[in-house]
Every structure is written in structure tokens, then in C-alpha cells.
Coordinates of C-alpha atoms in Angstrom, one line a residue:
X1 CA 28.9 12.5 4.2
X2 CA 30.2 10.0 1.0
X3 CA 28.2 10.3 -2.5
X4 CA 28.1 7.0 -3.8
X5 CA 26.9 6.1 -6.6
X6 CA 25.8 2.4 -8.3
X7 CA 24.9 1.2 -10.6
X8 CA 21.6 -0.8 -10.0
X9 CA 21.9 -3.7 -12.1
X10 CA 25.5 -4.5 -11.3
X11 CA 26.4 -3.3 -7.5
X12 CA 29.2 -3.5 -6.6
X13 CA 29.4 -0.5 -10.5
X14 CA 30.7 2.4 -9.0
X15 CA 31.0 5.2 -10.8
X16 CA 30.9 7.8 -8.5
X17 CA 32.4 8.3 -5.1
X18 CA 33.6 11.1 -3.4
X19 CA 33.0 13.6 -0.7
X20 CA 30.2 15.4 -0.1
X21 CA 31.9 19.2 -0.8
X22 CA 29.8 20.6 2.5
X23 CA 27.0 23.2 2.9
X24 CA 29.7 26.2 1.6
X25 CA 30.2 24.9 -1.4
X26 CA 26.4 25.4 -2.1
X27 CA 26.6 28.8 -0.1
X28 CA 30.1 29.9 -2.1
X29 CA 28.0 28.3 -5.6
X30 CA 24.8 30.7 -5.5
X31 CA 27.6 33.9 -4.6
X32 CA 29.4 32.6 -8.1
X33 CA 26.6 32.3 -9.3
X34 CA 25.0 35.6 -8.7
X35 CA 27.9 37.3 -9.9
X36 CA 27.7 36.1 -13.3
X37 CA 23.9 36.4 -13.4
X38 CA 23.5 40.7 -14.4
X39 CA 25.0 40.1 -17.5
X40 CA 23.2 36.9 -18.7
X41 CA 20.5 38.7 -18.3
X42 CA 21.0 42.1 -19.4
X43 CA 22.8 40.3 -22.6
X44 CA 19.8 39.9 -24.2
X45 CA 17.3 37.8 -25.9
X46 CA 19.7 36.8 -29.1
X47 CA 22.1 35.6 -26.6
X48 CA 20.0 33.3 -24.7
X49 CA 18.6 31.5 -27.3
X50 CA 21.8 30.9 -29.2
X51 CA 23.4 29.8 -25.7
X52 CA 20.0 27.4 -25.2
X53 CA 20.8 26.3 -28.5
X54 CA 24.4 25.6 -28.5
X55 CA 23.9 23.4 -25.4
X56 CA 21.2 21.7 -27.0
X57 CA 23.6 21.2 -30.1
X58 CA 26.6 19.3 -28.1
X59 CA 23.4 17.3 -25.9
X60 CA 22.8 16.1 -28.9
X61 CA 26.3 15.3 -30.3
X62 CA 26.1 13.5 -27.3
X63 CA 23.4 11.9 -26.8
X64 CA 24.3 7.8 -27.6
X65 CA 26.5 8.7 -24.8
X66 CA 24.8 10.6 -22.5
X67 CA 22.0 7.8 -22.6
X68 CA 24.6 4.8 -21.7
X69 CA 25.3 5.8 -18.7
X70 CA 21.4 6.9 -17.5
X71 CA 21.5 3.3 -18.3
X72 CA 24.4 2.6 -16.1
X73 CA 23.3 5.4 -13.8
X74 CA 20.4 4.9 -13.2
X75 CA 19.4 1.5 -14.2
X76 CA 17.1 3.4 -17.1
X77 CA 16.4 1.2 -20.0
X78 CA 18.6 1.9 -23.0
X79 CA 14.9 2.8 -25.1
X80 CA 13.4 5.4 -22.6
X81 CA 17.4 6.1 -22.0
X82 CA 17.4 7.3 -25.6
X83 CA 13.9 9.0 -25.5
X84 CA 14.4 10.6 -22.6
X85 CA 17.4 11.8 -24.3
X86 CA 15.5 13.3 -26.8
X87 CA 12.9 15.4 -24.9
X88 CA 16.1 16.6 -23.4
X89 CA 17.0 17.9 -26.4
X90 CA 13.5 19.1 -27.3
X91 CA 13.7 20.9 -24.1
X92 CA 16.8 23.1 -24.4
X93 CA 15.4 24.4 -28.6
X94 CA 12.3 25.2 -26.6
X95 CA 14.2 27.3 -24.0
X96 CA 16.2 28.5 -26.2
X97 CA 13.1 29.7 -28.2
X98 CA 11.0 31.2 -25.1
X99 CA 14.0 34.0 -25.4
X100 CA 11.9 35.8 -26.8
X101 CA 8.0 35.8 -25.5
X102 CA 6.5 38.9 -24.3
X103 CA 7.6 39.6 -20.4
X104 CA 4.8 41.6 -19.9
X105 CA 2.1 44.5 -20.9
X106 CA 1.4 48.0 -21.9
X107 CA -1.2 48.8 -20.4
X108 CA -4.5 52.5 -21.0
X109 CA -3.3 55.2 -17.6
X110 CA -6.7 55.7 -15.5
X111 CA -6.6 59.8 -16.5
X112 CA -3.9 62.0 -18.7
X113 CA -1.2 61.0 -20.5
X114 CA 1.7 58.3 -20.2
X115 CA 2.7 54.9 -20.1
X116 CA 1.7 52.6 -18.0
X117 CA 3.3 48.7 -18.1
X118 CA 4.6 45.5 -16.6
X119 CA 7.2 43.8 -16.9
X120 CA 8.8 40.1 -15.3
X121 CA 12.6 40.0 -14.6
X122 CA 14.6 37.3 -13.2
X123 CA 14.6 36.0 -9.7
X124 CA 18.1 36.1 -9.6
X125 CA 19.5 32.1 -8.4
X126 CA 17.8 29.3 -8.6
X127 CA 18.3 26.7 -6.9
X128 CA 16.9 23.6 -8.0
X129 CA 17.3 19.9 -6.6
X130 CA 16.2 16.5 -8.7
X131 CA 15.4 13.6 -8.9
X132 CA 17.6 10.9 -9.9
X133 CA 14.8 8.9 -12.0
X134 CA 15.0 11.5 -14.7
X135 CA 18.3 12.8 -14.3
X136 CA 18.5 15.2 -17.1
X137 CA 15.2 15.6 -18.4
X138 CA 14.4 17.6 -15.0
X139 CA 17.4 19.3 -14.5
X140 CA 16.9 20.9 -17.9
X141 CA 13.5 21.5 -17.4
X142 CA 13.8 23.2 -13.9
X143 CA 17.3 24.9 -15.1
X144 CA 16.3 25.2 -18.9
X145 CA 13.4 28.3 -18.7
X146 CA 15.3 29.5 -15.7
X147 CA 18.2 30.0 -17.7
X148 CA 15.8 31.7 -20.8
X149 CA 14.7 34.7 -18.7
X150 CA 17.4 35.2 -17.7
X151 CA 18.8 33.2 -13.9
X152 CA 21.5 31.4 -13.3
X153 CA 21.4 28.1 -12.1
X154 CA 22.5 26.2 -8.9
X155 CA 21.5 22.1 -9.7
X156 CA 21.6 19.5 -6.7
X157 CA 21.1 16.4 -8.0
X158 CA 20.4 12.9 -6.3
X159 CA 23.4 11.0 -4.7
X160 CA 22.3 8.5 -7.2
X161 CA 22.1 10.6 -10.5
X162 CA 25.4 12.8 -9.6
X163 CA 27.6 11.1 -12.8
X164 CA 24.5 12.5 -15.1
X165 CA 24.5 15.9 -13.2
X166 CA 27.9 16.8 -13.5
X167 CA 28.4 15.2 -17.9
X168 CA 25.0 17.1 -18.5
X169 CA 26.9 20.2 -16.9
X170 CA 30.2 20.2 -18.6
X171 CA 28.2 19.8 -21.7
X172 CA 25.4 22.6 -21.0
X173 CA 29.0 24.7 -19.8
X174 CA 30.5 24.4 -23.4
X175 CA 27.5 27.6 -24.7
X176 CA 27.1 29.7 -20.8
X177 CA 29.1 31.9 -19.1
X178 CA 31.5 31.1 -16.1
X179 CA 29.4 30.5 -13.2
X180 CA 26.2 30.7 -14.7
X181 CA 25.0 26.9 -14.6
X182 CA 27.2 24.5 -11.8
X183 CA 25.9 21.9 -10.0
X184 CA 26.9 20.4 -6.1
X185 CA 27.2 17.8 -5.9
X186 CA 25.6 15.5 -2.4
X187 CA 23.0 14.9 0.1
X188 CA 20.3 16.9 2.8
X189 CA 23.3 19.6 3.6
X190 CA 24.4 20.6 0.2
X191 CA 19.9 21.1 -0.3
X192 CA 19.7 22.6 2.8
X193 CA 22.5 25.1 2.5
X194 CA 21.1 26.1 -1.8
X195 CA 17.2 26.1 -1.0
X196 CA 18.5 29.1 2.2
X197 CA 20.6 31.3 -0.1
X198 CA 18.9 31.1 -3.6
X199 CA 16.8 33.5 -4.9
X200 CA 13.9 31.0 -6.3
X201 CA 13.5 27.5 -5.3
X202 CA 12.5 24.6 -7.4
X203 CA 12.0 20.6 -6.2
X204 CA 11.8 17.2 -7.1
X205 CA 11.7 14.5 -4.6
X206 CA 10.0 13.0 -1.8
X207 CA 7.1 14.2 0.3
X208 CA 8.5 14.9 3.4
X209 CA 12.0 16.2 1.4
X210 CA 9.7 18.6 0.0
X211 CA 7.5 19.4 2.8
X212 CA 10.9 21.0 4.3
X213 CA 12.0 22.7 1.1
X214 CA 8.7 24.7 1.3
X215 CA 9.3 25.5 4.6
X216 CA 12.8 26.6 4.4
X217 CA 11.8 29.1 1.5
X218 CA 8.4 30.2 2.4
X219 CA 10.0 30.8 5.8
X220 CA 12.7 33.7 3.9
X221 CA 10.2 34.9 1.3
X222 CA 11.1 33.4 -2.0
X223 CA 9.4 31.4 -4.6
X224 CA 9.1 27.5 -4.7
X225 CA 7.7 24.5 -6.0
X226 CA 7.9 21.3 -5.2
X227 CA 6.6 18.2 -7.2
X228 CA 6.5 15.3 -4.7
X229 CA 5.1 12.6 -5.9
X230 CA 2.0 10.5 -7.1
X231 CA -0.9 7.7 -6.1
X232 CA -1.8 7.6 -9.6
X233 CA -5.1 6.1 -10.4
X234 CA -6.5 4.7 -14.0
X235 CA -10.2 3.8 -14.5
X236 CA -11.6 1.4 -17.3
X237 CA -15.2 1.5 -17.0
X238 CA -16.9 -1.1 -19.4
X239 CA -17.3 -0.3 -22.4
X240 CA -13.2 0.3 -22.7
X241 CA -11.4 -0.9 -24.8
X242 CA -9.9 -3.4 -22.3
X243 CA -7.4 -4.4 -23.9
X244 CA -5.8 -1.3 -24.9
X245 CA -6.4 -0.8 -21.2
X246 CA -4.9 -3.5 -19.9
X247 CA -2.0 -2.2 -22.6
X248 CA -1.5 1.0 -21.5
X249 CA -1.8 0.2 -17.3
X250 CA 0.5 -2.5 -17.8
X251 CA 3.3 -0.1 -19.0
X252 CA 2.4 2.7 -16.4
X253 CA 2.8 0.3 -13.5
X254 CA 6.2 -1.6 -15.4
X255 CA 8.4 1.2 -17.0
X256 CA 11.4 1.8 -15.5
X257 CA 10.4 -0.5 -12.8
X258 CA 8.0 2.1 -11.8
X259 CA 9.6 4.7 -10.5
X260 CA 8.3 7.8 -12.2
X261 CA 5.9 10.2 -9.6
X262 CA 2.9 9.3 -13.1
X263 CA 3.0 6.2 -12.5
X264 CA -0.3 3.8 -12.2
X265 CA -0.4 2.5 -7.8
X266 CA -3.8 1.7 -8.1
X267 CA -6.4 0.6 -10.8
X268 CA -10.0 0.8 -10.7
X269 CA -12.3 -1.4 -12.7
X270 CA -16.1 -0.2 -13.0
X271 CA -19.0 -2.3 -12.7
X272 CA -17.9 -5.8 -15.6
X273 CA -15.3 -4.6 -16.4
X274 CA -13.8 -6.1 -13.5
X275 CA -13.3 -9.8 -14.9
X276 CA -11.9 -8.4 -17.9
X277 CA -9.4 -5.9 -16.7
X278 CA -8.2 -8.7 -14.7
X279 CA -7.3 -11.6 -16.7
X280 CA -5.8 -8.7 -19.9
X281 CA -3.9 -6.5 -17.1
X282 CA -2.7 -9.8 -15.6
X283 CA -1.6 -11.2 -18.8
X284 CA -0.6 -8.0 -20.0
X285 CA 1.9 -7.7 -16.9
X286 CA 3.2 -11.8 -16.3
X287 CA 5.0 -10.6 -20.7
X288 CA 6.7 -7.5 -19.5
X289 CA 10.8 -8.2 -20.2
X290 CA 12.3 -7.9 -17.7
X291 CA 16.1 -6.9 -17.3
X292 CA 19.3 -5.8 -18.3
X293 CA 18.7 -1.9 -18.9
X294 CA 21.2 -2.7 -21.7
X295 CA 18.9 -4.9 -23.8
X296 CA 16.2 -3.0 -25.7
X297 CA 13.6 -5.3 -25.9
X298 CA 13.8 -4.3 -22.0
X299 CA 10.9 -2.4 -20.7
X300 CA 11.4 -3.0 -16.4
X301 CA 14.9 -3.1 -15.3
X302 CA 15.9 -2.8 -12.0
X303 CA 15.0 -1.3 -9.1
X304 CA 17.6 2.3 -8.1
X305 CA 18.9 0.3 -4.6
X306 CA 18.6 -2.4 -2.3
X307 CA 16.2 -0.8 0.2
X308 CA 14.1 0.5 -3.2
X309 CA 13.5 -3.4 -4.3
X310 CA 12.6 -4.9 0.0
X311 CA 9.7 -1.9 -0.1
X312 CA 8.7 -3.2 -2.7
X313 CA 8.9 -7.0 -2.5
X314 CA 7.1 -5.6 1.4
X315 CA 4.0 -3.9 -0.6
X316 CA 2.8 -6.9 -2.2
X317 CA 3.0 -9.2 1.1
X318 CA 0.2 -11.3 2.9
X319 CA -1.9 -9.5 -0.2
X320 CA -4.0 -11.7 -3.2
X321 CA -1.0 -11.9 -5.8
X322 CA -2.6 -11.5 -9.2
X323 CA 0.9 -11.8 -11.9
X324 CA 5.1 -11.0 -10.7
X325 CA 5.0 -10.7 -6.4
X326 CA 8.5 -12.4 -6.9
X327 CA 12.0 -11.3 -6.9
X328 CA 14.0 -12.5 -10.0
X329 CA 17.1 -13.7 -9.4
X330 CA 19.9 -12.0 -10.6
X331 CA 22.6 -10.2 -10.4
X332 CA 20.8 -6.0 -9.2
X333 CA 17.8 -4.8 -7.5
X334 CA 14.9 -6.6 -9.7
X335 CA 11.1 -6.8 -8.8
X336 CA 9.0 -8.5 -11.4
X337 CA 6.3 -5.9 -12.3
X338 CA 3.1 -7.0 -9.9
X339 CA -0.5 -6.9 -9.9
X340 CA -2.3 -7.6 -6.8
X341 CA -6.3 -7.3 -5.5
X342 CA -7.9 -7.5 -1.6
X343 CA -6.1 -4.5 -0.1
X344 CA -7.7 -2.8 2.1
X345 CA -8.8 0.8 2.3
X346 CA -6.0 1.6 4.8
X347 CA -3.7 -0.6 2.8
X348 CA 0.0 1.0 2.6
X349 CA -1.1 0.5 -1.3
X350 CA -3.8 2.7 -1.1
X351 CA -2.0 5.3 0.7
X352 CA 1.4 5.7 0.1
X353 CA 3.7 5.6 -3.8
X354 CA 5.6 3.1 -3.3
X355 CA 7.9 3.7 -6.2
X356 CA 7.9 0.9 -7.6
X357 CA 6.3 -1.8 -10.4
X358 CA 3.2 -3.2 -8.0
X359 CA -0.6 -1.8 -8.6
X360 CA -3.6 -2.5 -6.6
X361 CA -6.9 -3.9 -8.3
X362 CA -9.5 -2.1 -7.5
X363 CA -13.4 -3.0 -8.0
X364 CA -16.4 0.6 -8.3
X365 CA -20.2 0.2 -9.1
X366 CA -19.9 3.0 -11.4
X367 CA -18.2 6.0 -12.5
X368 CA -19.6 8.6 -9.7
X369 CA -17.9 5.7 -7.1
X370 CA -14.5 5.3 -9.2
X371 CA -13.8 8.6 -9.4
X372 CA -14.9 8.7 -4.7
X373 CA -12.4 6.4 -4.6
X374 CA -10.0 8.2 -6.6
X375 CA -10.1 11.5 -4.6
X376 CA -9.8 9.7 -1.5
X377 CA -6.1 9.6 -1.8
X378 CA -4.0 12.6 -0.2
X379 CA -1.4 13.0 -3.6
X380 CA -3.3 14.7 -7.0
X381 CA -0.6 14.1 -9.9
X382 CA -2.9 12.1 -13.1
X383 CA -5.1 10.2 -14.1
X384 CA -6.5 8.0 -16.8
X385 CA -9.4 7.6 -17.7
X386 CA -10.4 4.4 -20.7
X387 CA -14.2 5.0 -22.2
X388 CA -15.7 5.2 -24.9
X389 CA -18.1 7.5 -23.8
X390 CA -17.0 11.2 -24.7
X391 CA -19.6 12.3 -21.6
X392 CA -17.9 10.0 -18.9
X393 CA -14.9 11.5 -20.1
X394 CA -16.5 15.0 -19.4
X395 CA -17.1 14.3 -16.0
X396 CA -13.7 12.2 -15.7
X397 CA -12.8 15.5 -16.6
X398 CA -14.6 17.6 -14.0
X399 CA -14.4 16.1 -11.0
X400 CA -11.6 14.3 -10.5
X401 CA -9.3 16.2 -8.5
X402 CA -5.6 16.0 -9.7
X403 CA -3.5 17.7 -11.5
X404 CA -3.8 16.1 -15.0
X405 CA -6.1 13.9 -16.4
X406 CA -5.3 11.9 -19.1
X407 CA -8.4 9.6 -21.1
X408 CA -7.7 7.0 -22.8
X409 CA -3.9 7.3 -22.4
X410 CA -1.4 5.6 -19.9
X411 CA -0.7 8.4 -16.4
X412 CA 2.7 8.4 -18.0
X413 CA 3.9 11.0 -20.7
X414 CA 3.7 14.4 -20.1
X415 CA 3.6 16.8 -22.5
X416 CA 6.6 19.5 -21.9
X417 CA 5.0 22.8 -23.7
X418 CA 2.3 22.0 -21.1
X419 CA 1.7 23.0 -16.9
X420 CA 2.6 20.1 -14.7
X421 CA 1.9 19.3 -11.2
X422 CA -0.7 18.2 -9.3
X423 CA -3.1 18.3 -6.8
X424 CA -3.3 18.1 -2.7
X425 CA 0.3 16.4 -1.3
X426 CA 1.7 16.2 -4.8
X427 CA 2.3 19.6 -5.6
X428 CA 3.2 22.9 -3.7
X429 CA 3.0 26.4 -6.3
X430 CA 3.0 27.7 -9.5
X431 CA 3.0 24.5 -12.2
X432 CA 6.3 23.7 -14.0
X433 CA 7.1 23.5 -18.2
X434 CA 5.6 25.7 -20.8
X435 CA 4.8 28.6 -20.5
X436 CA 4.2 28.4 -17.3
X437 CA 7.8 27.9 -15.7
X438 CA 9.1 31.3 -17.3
X439 CA 6.7 33.0 -15.3
X440 CA 7.7 31.2 -11.6
X441 CA 11.4 32.2 -12.8
X442 CA 10.8 35.9 -13.3
X443 CA 8.5 38.3 -10.7
X444 CA 5.9 41.1 -12.3
X445 CA 6.7 44.9 -11.5
X446 CA 4.3 47.7 -12.6
X447 CA 5.9 50.6 -13.8
X448 CA 4.6 54.2 -14.3
X449 CA 5.8 56.3 -16.9
X450 CA 4.3 60.0 -16.1
X451 CA 5.9 62.8 -18.7
X452 CA 7.7 65.6 -16.9

């Protein structure tokens, strides 16, 4: 296999074109990491905090360069790329301080003198398999907590984000001991070898690959988490601020060409909200700036590949198109933000994640009907509810079968200090981010200390 990474806005521009290193390279990286890890874990919280803080500083100093690299390699609009780098720096600093978090508790013995202790210890080597759509933030929100907890890291990025991952590693390694943070480029062979050798695995990507990662890791008896996408709904009640809801939804449908697991792909209008929302959302999507991701005004840039562009175009065929439904005549792999209606219950848009800037408008009789439509999907990542009724908002919080619920806010956007993850086919295993990530990258030990 050859690892190839192209500029999706200019496919003739190749950033990476190298032979894949093979399974042995992944296994060798794990062994080198396993050699480096014990000294890192024994070095103490202060040393780990200082190193992660230094990594944040190095990334911050290079943030303009890195944002431009994300624009070129994955087609991320430059304004969003800059925001991702800001979040990346903040994540390294957050987990630098998390090195000082308590790792256990002292308990009263059931009888007699002595101590009962619980203590969390690092697993060893964390194998991270990451996607291309957040080429700096996702590797960071996996690697930083793993390192803060005392693990070593081996990262296998998506081929489409290889240049970003290699540059991130160059910067991070300036602050870390040798062998502690390694990038292994490649595809399924390298990823499979990493999952077969690491001590703990974190994956973000497609459902099909995620299920295989889970099977391999669980068969080995090692901890695994997998984030595998969403089919996210925005519910709009008649009392909502329709114009504001339409702006939120349009941004969630079209931002970065809909290439986010938290993008909105189903819009459920409740009762009398249907007609005004149809008009407002179609108008908002038609107004979204589509074009060169290097232009600060661009919101919807290219899709990651020709195949992704074609799959998006196929998704709206045969449906009633309210906005978009076109492929701009320009270089690169573009598709206009698109809103459709009259999708039958079994239509692909209502069953599978398209990962493009297209959403289906649906109608519901009441909130109960909207909740049932939302929960009917096999995914359960995030739902937004737009309403001025606090009771309705609270009902949505309680009854929606999704890992995250956002009231009067877009489905996109997460707070990195809180747990991230979904239900059903969206996620497997413990949550990512926040304090939950430190728990995932450690195992709990119970100690009994009795007097001699």
C-alpha cells in the first residue's frame, strides 16, 4: 500500500506519497514505547505536567503553520482550522494540569488497624487510531490524557491526515522523552497491527472499522473505546426562535462540508414549525459561503475525496430538493449545502451517516412523535432541541436516546472538559475527554496495607 494524501481543493497537489511501513513498523513502535513508558510513569506529576505544557507552547507557536496545513491537507476552512488549533493548545494545557488529579482514595478498614487504598495506574502503551476531519484536536484529546496518566502513545492517523499527524508529532516530541509519542502512517494493516499490540486502544472512525477494532481488542481482553459516527437530529418546536434555529442548523449541516460526526443530518419540525422552518432553513443554507477553504469567509469547503463528493450527490437524488442539490463547477471535490424533504422512512439519509453537507427535513405531530423519530435511528450521538419551553427542553433531556443533548444550540460543538460520546451504534466503551479520559487510560488497583 502507498500512503497518499491530496489537497481536496486541488487534487493535483499531493502532500504525502510514501510506502506504507507495514505491520512490523507498528509492532516495533509499540515495543519502543513500552520501553520508554515506565520511566515516564515514574517521573512524577510535575515532570509530566511540564512536558505537556511545553508541547502546548510549541503547538501554539506553530499554530498558524498548522492551521494552513489543515486547510491544505483536509480542506478545512481556515477560520475553523484556526479554531481547532486553539482548542488543541487548550487541550494540551488542560491535561498538563490533569497530571495532578487524584489517582485514588483511602478507605477505612473493615476491622483493625491498617489502610485500604485504591489507586489508578497507567495501562502501558495507548494505541490511537484517528480520523482525518480533526487532524490535530482528535489525536490530542486521545494522546494528552493518555500521557498525563503515565502511558506512552502510538498514533495511527487516517492516510488523508498523515502530514498533519507527522508535524504534530515533531512538535510534541520536542517536549517528551524518546519513544513516548510515535506516529505510524498507513492503513488497515498498520492499524490492525497496532490494535493487536497496544495495551489500551482508542478509535474514532467509521462504524465498520470500529466494530472490527472492538472485536480485536475485546478478544485480547484490553480496554477499548470506539467513536463511530452519528445520524444527528435537530428538533424544532413551534415556540422556538425559528430564524435563530435555522442559523444554528445551517451551520451544523454545512460547516466543514458536514464532515463531522456531530453534524445535523435530520431536521424534525414539530407541528406548525414546519412551514416557517422550511423557508428559513432553505434560505440560510443557500446563503452559506462555499468555496476555497483558504478564504476566511468560506464555511463549506471541499469534501475529502471524489468518492465522498459522489456519495453526497447520490444521497439527495430522487428527493425533493429545497436548497442546494448541486455540485459547484470548480476544481476540487465540492457539493453545495443541501436540504431535502419527502424522504421515505427507509431512505439512506435516515439510516446511514452520509458525512456530507446534506440534511433531510421531517415533520412530527408533537414532541412525543419527534422523540420517537429521533430515537428510531441506530445511532445516538447528539440531538439539539430548539424551544422556549423549559418543560419541553427537560423532557427532551430525559427521553432522547443520545449521549449528548443540546438545548437551543447546534448539534456541533463540544466542551472538551466534559465527557464526549453516544449510545447505540455511535459509541462503544467509556467516554472520551474530561476526567473520564483519565479513568479510561488507567486501571484501578485496590491495596490492603496491614501492620507487620
